[in-house]
Tab-separated table of C-alpha atoms in Angstrom:
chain	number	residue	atom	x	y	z
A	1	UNK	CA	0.000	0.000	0.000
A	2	UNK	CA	2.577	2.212	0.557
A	3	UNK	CA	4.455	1.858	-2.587
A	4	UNK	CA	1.164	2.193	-4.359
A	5	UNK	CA	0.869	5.674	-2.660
A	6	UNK	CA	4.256	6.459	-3.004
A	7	UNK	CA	4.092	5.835	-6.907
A	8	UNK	CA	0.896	7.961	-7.447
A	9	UNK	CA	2.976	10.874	-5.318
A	10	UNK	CA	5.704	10.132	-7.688
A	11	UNK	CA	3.499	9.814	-10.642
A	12	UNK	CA	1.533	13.225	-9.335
A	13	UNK	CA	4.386	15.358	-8.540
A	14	UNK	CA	6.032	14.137	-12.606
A	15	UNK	CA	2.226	15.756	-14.057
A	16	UNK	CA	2.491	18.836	-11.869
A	17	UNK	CA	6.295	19.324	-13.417
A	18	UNK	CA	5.606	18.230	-16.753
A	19	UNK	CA	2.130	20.976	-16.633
A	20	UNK	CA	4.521	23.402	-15.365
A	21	UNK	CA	7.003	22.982	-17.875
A	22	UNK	CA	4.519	23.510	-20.632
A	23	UNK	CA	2.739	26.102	-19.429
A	24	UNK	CA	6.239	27.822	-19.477
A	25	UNK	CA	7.325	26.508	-23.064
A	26	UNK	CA	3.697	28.042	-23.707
A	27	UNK	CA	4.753	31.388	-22.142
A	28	UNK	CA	8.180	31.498	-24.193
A	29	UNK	CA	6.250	30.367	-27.108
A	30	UNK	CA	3.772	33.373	-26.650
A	31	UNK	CA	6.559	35.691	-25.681
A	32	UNK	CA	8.437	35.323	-28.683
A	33	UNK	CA	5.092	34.838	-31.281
A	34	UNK	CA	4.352	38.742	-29.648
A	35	UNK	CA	8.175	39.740	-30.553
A	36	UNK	CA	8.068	38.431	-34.203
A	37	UNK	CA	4.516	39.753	-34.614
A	38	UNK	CA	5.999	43.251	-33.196
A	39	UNK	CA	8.999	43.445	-35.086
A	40	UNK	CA	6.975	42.200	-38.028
A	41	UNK	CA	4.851	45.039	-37.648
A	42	UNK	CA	7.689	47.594	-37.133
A	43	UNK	CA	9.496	46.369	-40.314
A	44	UNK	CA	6.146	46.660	-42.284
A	45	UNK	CA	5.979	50.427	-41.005
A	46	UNK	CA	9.724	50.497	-41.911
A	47	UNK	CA	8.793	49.598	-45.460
A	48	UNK	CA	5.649	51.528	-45.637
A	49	UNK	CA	8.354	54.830	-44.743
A	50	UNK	CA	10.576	54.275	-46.939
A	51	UNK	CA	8.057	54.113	-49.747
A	52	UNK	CA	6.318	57.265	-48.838
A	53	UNK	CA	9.569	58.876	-48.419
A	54	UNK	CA	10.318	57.036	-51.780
A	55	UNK	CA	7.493	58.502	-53.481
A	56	UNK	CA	8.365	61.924	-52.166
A	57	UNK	CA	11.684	62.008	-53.852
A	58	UNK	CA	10.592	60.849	-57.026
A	59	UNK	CA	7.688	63.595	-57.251
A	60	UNK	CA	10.485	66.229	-55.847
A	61	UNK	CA	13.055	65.056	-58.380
A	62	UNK	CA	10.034	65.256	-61.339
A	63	UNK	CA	9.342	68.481	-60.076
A	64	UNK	CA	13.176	69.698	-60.824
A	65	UNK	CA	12.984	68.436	-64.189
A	66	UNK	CA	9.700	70.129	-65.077
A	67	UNK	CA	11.278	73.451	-63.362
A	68	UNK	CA	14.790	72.809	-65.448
A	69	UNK	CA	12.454	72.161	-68.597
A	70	UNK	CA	10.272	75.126	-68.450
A	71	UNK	CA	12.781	77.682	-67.267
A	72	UNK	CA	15.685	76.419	-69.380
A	73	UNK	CA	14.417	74.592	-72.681
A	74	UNK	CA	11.189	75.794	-73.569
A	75	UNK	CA	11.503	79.078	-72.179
A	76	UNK	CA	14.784	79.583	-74.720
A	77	UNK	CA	12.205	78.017	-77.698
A	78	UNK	CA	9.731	80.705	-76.771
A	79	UNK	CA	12.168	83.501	-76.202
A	80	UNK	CA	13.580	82.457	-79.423
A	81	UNK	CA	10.082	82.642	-81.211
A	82	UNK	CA	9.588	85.861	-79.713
A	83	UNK	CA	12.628	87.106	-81.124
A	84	UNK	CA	12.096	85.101	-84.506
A	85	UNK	CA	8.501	86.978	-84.910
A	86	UNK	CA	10.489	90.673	-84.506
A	87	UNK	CA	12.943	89.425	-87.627
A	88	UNK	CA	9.457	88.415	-89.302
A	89	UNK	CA	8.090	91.519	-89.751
A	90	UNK	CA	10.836	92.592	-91.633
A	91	UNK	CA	11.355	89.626	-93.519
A	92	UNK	CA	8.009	87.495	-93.722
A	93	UNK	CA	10.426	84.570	-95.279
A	94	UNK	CA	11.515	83.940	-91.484
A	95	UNK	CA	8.249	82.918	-90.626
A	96	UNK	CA	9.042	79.444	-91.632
A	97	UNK	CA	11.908	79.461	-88.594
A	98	UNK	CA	8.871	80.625	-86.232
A	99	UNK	CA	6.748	78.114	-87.164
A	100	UNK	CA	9.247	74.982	-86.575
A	101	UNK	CA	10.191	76.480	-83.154
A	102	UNK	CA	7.016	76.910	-82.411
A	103	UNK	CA	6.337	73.286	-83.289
A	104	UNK	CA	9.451	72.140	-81.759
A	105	UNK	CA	8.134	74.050	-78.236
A	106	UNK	CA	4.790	72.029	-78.415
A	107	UNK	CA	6.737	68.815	-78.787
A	108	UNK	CA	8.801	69.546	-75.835
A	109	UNK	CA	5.350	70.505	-73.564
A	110	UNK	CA	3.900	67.199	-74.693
A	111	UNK	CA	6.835	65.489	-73.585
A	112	UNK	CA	6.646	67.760	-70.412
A	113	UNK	CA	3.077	66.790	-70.021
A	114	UNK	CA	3.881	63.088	-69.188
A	115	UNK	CA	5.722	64.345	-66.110
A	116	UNK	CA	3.139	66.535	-64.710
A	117	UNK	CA	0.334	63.991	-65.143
A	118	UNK	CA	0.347	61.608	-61.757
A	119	UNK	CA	-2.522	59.629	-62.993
A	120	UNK	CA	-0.161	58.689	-66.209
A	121	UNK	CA	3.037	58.355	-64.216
A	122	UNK	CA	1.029	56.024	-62.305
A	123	UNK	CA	-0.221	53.921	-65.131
A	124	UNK	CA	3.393	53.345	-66.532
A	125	UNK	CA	5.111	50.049	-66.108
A	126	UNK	CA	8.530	50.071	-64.639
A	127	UNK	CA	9.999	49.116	-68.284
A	128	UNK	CA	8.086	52.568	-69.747
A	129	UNK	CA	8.924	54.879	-66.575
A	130	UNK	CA	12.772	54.009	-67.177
A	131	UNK	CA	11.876	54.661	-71.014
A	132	UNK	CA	10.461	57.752	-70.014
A	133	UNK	CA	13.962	58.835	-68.515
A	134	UNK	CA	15.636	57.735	-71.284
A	135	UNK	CA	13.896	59.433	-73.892
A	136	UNK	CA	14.403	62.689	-71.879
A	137	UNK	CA	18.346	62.147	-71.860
A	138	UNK	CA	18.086	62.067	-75.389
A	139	UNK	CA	15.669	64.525	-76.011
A	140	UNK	CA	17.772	67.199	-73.506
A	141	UNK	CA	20.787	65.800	-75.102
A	142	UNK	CA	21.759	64.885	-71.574
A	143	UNK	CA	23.821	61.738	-72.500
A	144	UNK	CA	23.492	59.431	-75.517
A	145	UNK	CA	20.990	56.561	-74.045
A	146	UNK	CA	19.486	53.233	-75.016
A	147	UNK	CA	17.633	51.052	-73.135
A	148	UNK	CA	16.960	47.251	-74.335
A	149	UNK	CA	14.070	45.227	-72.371
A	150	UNK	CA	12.916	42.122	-72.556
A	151	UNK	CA	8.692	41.768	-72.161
A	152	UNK	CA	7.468	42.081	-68.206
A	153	UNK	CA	6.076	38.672	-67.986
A	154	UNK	CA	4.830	39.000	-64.846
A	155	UNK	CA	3.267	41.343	-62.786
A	156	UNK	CA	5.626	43.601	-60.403
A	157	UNK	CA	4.618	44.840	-56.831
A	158	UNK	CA	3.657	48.365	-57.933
A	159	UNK	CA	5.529	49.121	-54.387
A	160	UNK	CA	9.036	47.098	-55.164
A	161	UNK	CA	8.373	48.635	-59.207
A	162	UNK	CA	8.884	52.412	-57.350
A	163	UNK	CA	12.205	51.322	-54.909
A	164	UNK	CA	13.650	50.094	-58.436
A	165	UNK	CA	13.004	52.919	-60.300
A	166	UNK	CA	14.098	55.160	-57.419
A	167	UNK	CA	17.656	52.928	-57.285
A	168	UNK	CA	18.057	53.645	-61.139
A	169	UNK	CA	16.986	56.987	-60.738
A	170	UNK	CA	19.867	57.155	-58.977
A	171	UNK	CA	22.325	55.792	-60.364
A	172	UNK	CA	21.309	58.193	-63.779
A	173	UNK	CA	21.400	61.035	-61.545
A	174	UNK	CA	25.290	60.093	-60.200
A	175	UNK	CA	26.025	59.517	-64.245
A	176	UNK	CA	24.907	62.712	-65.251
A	177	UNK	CA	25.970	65.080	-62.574
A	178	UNK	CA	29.304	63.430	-61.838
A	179	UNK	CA	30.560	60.845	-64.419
A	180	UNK	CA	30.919	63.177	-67.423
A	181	UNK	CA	30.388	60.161	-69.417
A	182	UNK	CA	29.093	60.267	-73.217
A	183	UNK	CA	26.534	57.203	-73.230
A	184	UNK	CA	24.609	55.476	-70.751
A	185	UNK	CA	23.138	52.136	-71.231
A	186	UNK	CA	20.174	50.580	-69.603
A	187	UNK	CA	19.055	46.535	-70.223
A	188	UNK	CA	16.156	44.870	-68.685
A	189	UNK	CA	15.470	40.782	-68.542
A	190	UNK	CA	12.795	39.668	-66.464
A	191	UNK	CA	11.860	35.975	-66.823
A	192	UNK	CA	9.081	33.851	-64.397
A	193	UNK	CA	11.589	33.964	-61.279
A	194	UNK	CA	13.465	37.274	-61.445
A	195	UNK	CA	14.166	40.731	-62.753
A	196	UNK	CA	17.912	41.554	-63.808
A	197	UNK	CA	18.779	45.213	-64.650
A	198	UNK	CA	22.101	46.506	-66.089
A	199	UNK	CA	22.932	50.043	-66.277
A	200	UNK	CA	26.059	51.122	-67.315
A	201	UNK	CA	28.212	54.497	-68.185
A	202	UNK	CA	31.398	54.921	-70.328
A	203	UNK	CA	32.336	57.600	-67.700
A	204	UNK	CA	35.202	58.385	-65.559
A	205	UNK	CA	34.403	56.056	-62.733
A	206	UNK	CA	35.869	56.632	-59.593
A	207	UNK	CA	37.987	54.526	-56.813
A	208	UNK	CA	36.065	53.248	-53.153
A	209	UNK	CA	38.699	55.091	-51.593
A	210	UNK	CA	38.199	58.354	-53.479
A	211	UNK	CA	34.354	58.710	-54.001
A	212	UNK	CA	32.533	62.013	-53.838
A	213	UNK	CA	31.266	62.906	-51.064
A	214	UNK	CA	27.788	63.692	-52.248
A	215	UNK	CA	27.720	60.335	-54.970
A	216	UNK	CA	28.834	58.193	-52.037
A	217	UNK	CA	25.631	59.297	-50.330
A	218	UNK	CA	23.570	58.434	-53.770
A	219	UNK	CA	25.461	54.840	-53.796
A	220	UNK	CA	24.831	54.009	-49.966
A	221	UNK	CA	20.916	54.829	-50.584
A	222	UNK	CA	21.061	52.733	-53.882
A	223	UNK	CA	22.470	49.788	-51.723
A	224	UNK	CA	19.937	50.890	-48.719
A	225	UNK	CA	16.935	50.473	-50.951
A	226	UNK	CA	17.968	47.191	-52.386
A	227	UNK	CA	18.099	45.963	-49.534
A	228	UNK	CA	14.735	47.033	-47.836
A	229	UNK	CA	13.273	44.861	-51.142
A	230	UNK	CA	15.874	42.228	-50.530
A	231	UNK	CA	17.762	43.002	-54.092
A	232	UNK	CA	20.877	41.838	-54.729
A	233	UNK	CA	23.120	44.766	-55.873
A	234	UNK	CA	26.473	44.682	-57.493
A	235	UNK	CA	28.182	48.295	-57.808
A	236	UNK	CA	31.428	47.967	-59.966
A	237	UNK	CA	33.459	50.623	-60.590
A	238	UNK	CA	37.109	51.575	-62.031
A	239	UNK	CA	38.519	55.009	-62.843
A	240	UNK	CA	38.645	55.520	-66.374
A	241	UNK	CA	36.358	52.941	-67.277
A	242	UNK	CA	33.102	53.873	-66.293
A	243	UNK	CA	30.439	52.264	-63.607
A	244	UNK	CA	28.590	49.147	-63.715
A	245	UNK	CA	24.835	48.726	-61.415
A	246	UNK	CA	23.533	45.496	-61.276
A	247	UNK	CA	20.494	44.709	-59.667
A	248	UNK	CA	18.579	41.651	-59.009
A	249	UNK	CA	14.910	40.898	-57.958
A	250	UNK	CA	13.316	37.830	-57.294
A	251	UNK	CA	9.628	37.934	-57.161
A	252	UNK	CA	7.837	36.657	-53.427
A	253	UNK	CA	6.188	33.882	-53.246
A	254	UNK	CA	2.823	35.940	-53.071
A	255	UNK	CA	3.366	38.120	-55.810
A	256	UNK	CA	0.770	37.409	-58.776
């Protein structure tokens, strides 16, 4: 009798333990669920910044071009048709000059008109925004461009579509303003798994120890956005050869 009693003690006090060790696995388990769930949360908020900020500098940086454009391009077409109207009345054979500046002006606010409209901007697939930009090189005679792009076979997170753009934004902003290079290439493949983009310059390319102080800002944010979409990135350069971007996307699991 008294081993039977002393087993179902035993046997009582092993339940109790083994209750009280899952209740605290159970507590642990709930601890850390409410950590993920919270840092989940914070990263999503993270990401939700970074596009709004994002957005902000894309509609600031638009807003440049369409003050450079106005200002500096088609205000010299219409100063220059002002002028060319003066000479006119003189000579009415110079109306023909007015005429194709004229022309050439309304060419340049249609092109200007693509920038201004959101609702279009927003339409435009990441292949036609970076088209966009590289029409305007050419058109500004910026830089000799050319883009090559294979056909977007599958949809793009229209937030991870703006974070690329924004990166290659980028990296044609650092081109322009510091490479003084002559041509800048852009190519494009995106296949079922993955989008690969190329952008290159034939410019003077620069050292890691002897960057700019202001394009070593635009690089870290390059690499800082590729990695809040979990691109790969691949920034080669070499002085006197130009700079390389590579980026790298693989669509989510989720993603249509």
């Amino acid at each position: 009798m008294e081993r039977q009693e002393t087993a179902i003690l035993i046997a009582s006090i092993v339940l109790v333990v083994i209750i009280i060790v899952m209740i605290f696995l159970f507590l642990i388990f709930q601890k850390r669920k409410n950590i993920l769930l919270l840092q989940q949360e914070e990263a999503s908020k993270k990401f939700e910044k970074a596009i709004a900020q994002t957005q902000i500098e894309i509609r600031e940086e638009t807003l440049r071009n369409i003050s450079w454009e106005l200002h500096d391009n088609i205000g010299q077409l219409l100063t220059l048709a002002k002028i060319q109207v003066s000479v006119a009345h003189e000579q009415p054979e110079k109306l023909k000059d007015v005429t194709e500046t004229i022309t050439k002006s309304l060419v340049e606010l249609r092109a200007l008109s693509k920038l201004i409209n959101p609702d279009a901007i927003k339409q435009l697939s990441l292949t036609e925004a970076l088209a966009l930009e590289i029409e305007r090189f050419n058109r500004l005679q910026f830089i000799n461009a050319a883009m090559t792009s294979t056909p977007e076979i599958r949809a793009m997170d229209p937030k991870v579509e703006i974070i690329i753009f924004r990166i290659l934004q980028e990296f044609f902003s650092n081109t322009i303003k510091h490479s003084k290079a002559s041509n800048l290439r852009v190519d494009a493949i995106f296949d079922e798994e993955k989008v690969q983009i190329t952008a290159s310059d034939d410019g003077i390319g620069f050292s890691n120890s002897k960057q700019k102080t202001d394009q070593g800002i635009g690089l870290c944010n390059i690499r800082s956005r590729g990695k809040l979409i979990d691109a790969a990135i691949e920034i080669r350069s070499e002085v006197g050869r130009g700079t390389i971007l590579k980026l790298e996307y693989y669509y989510k699991e989720n993603q249509v």
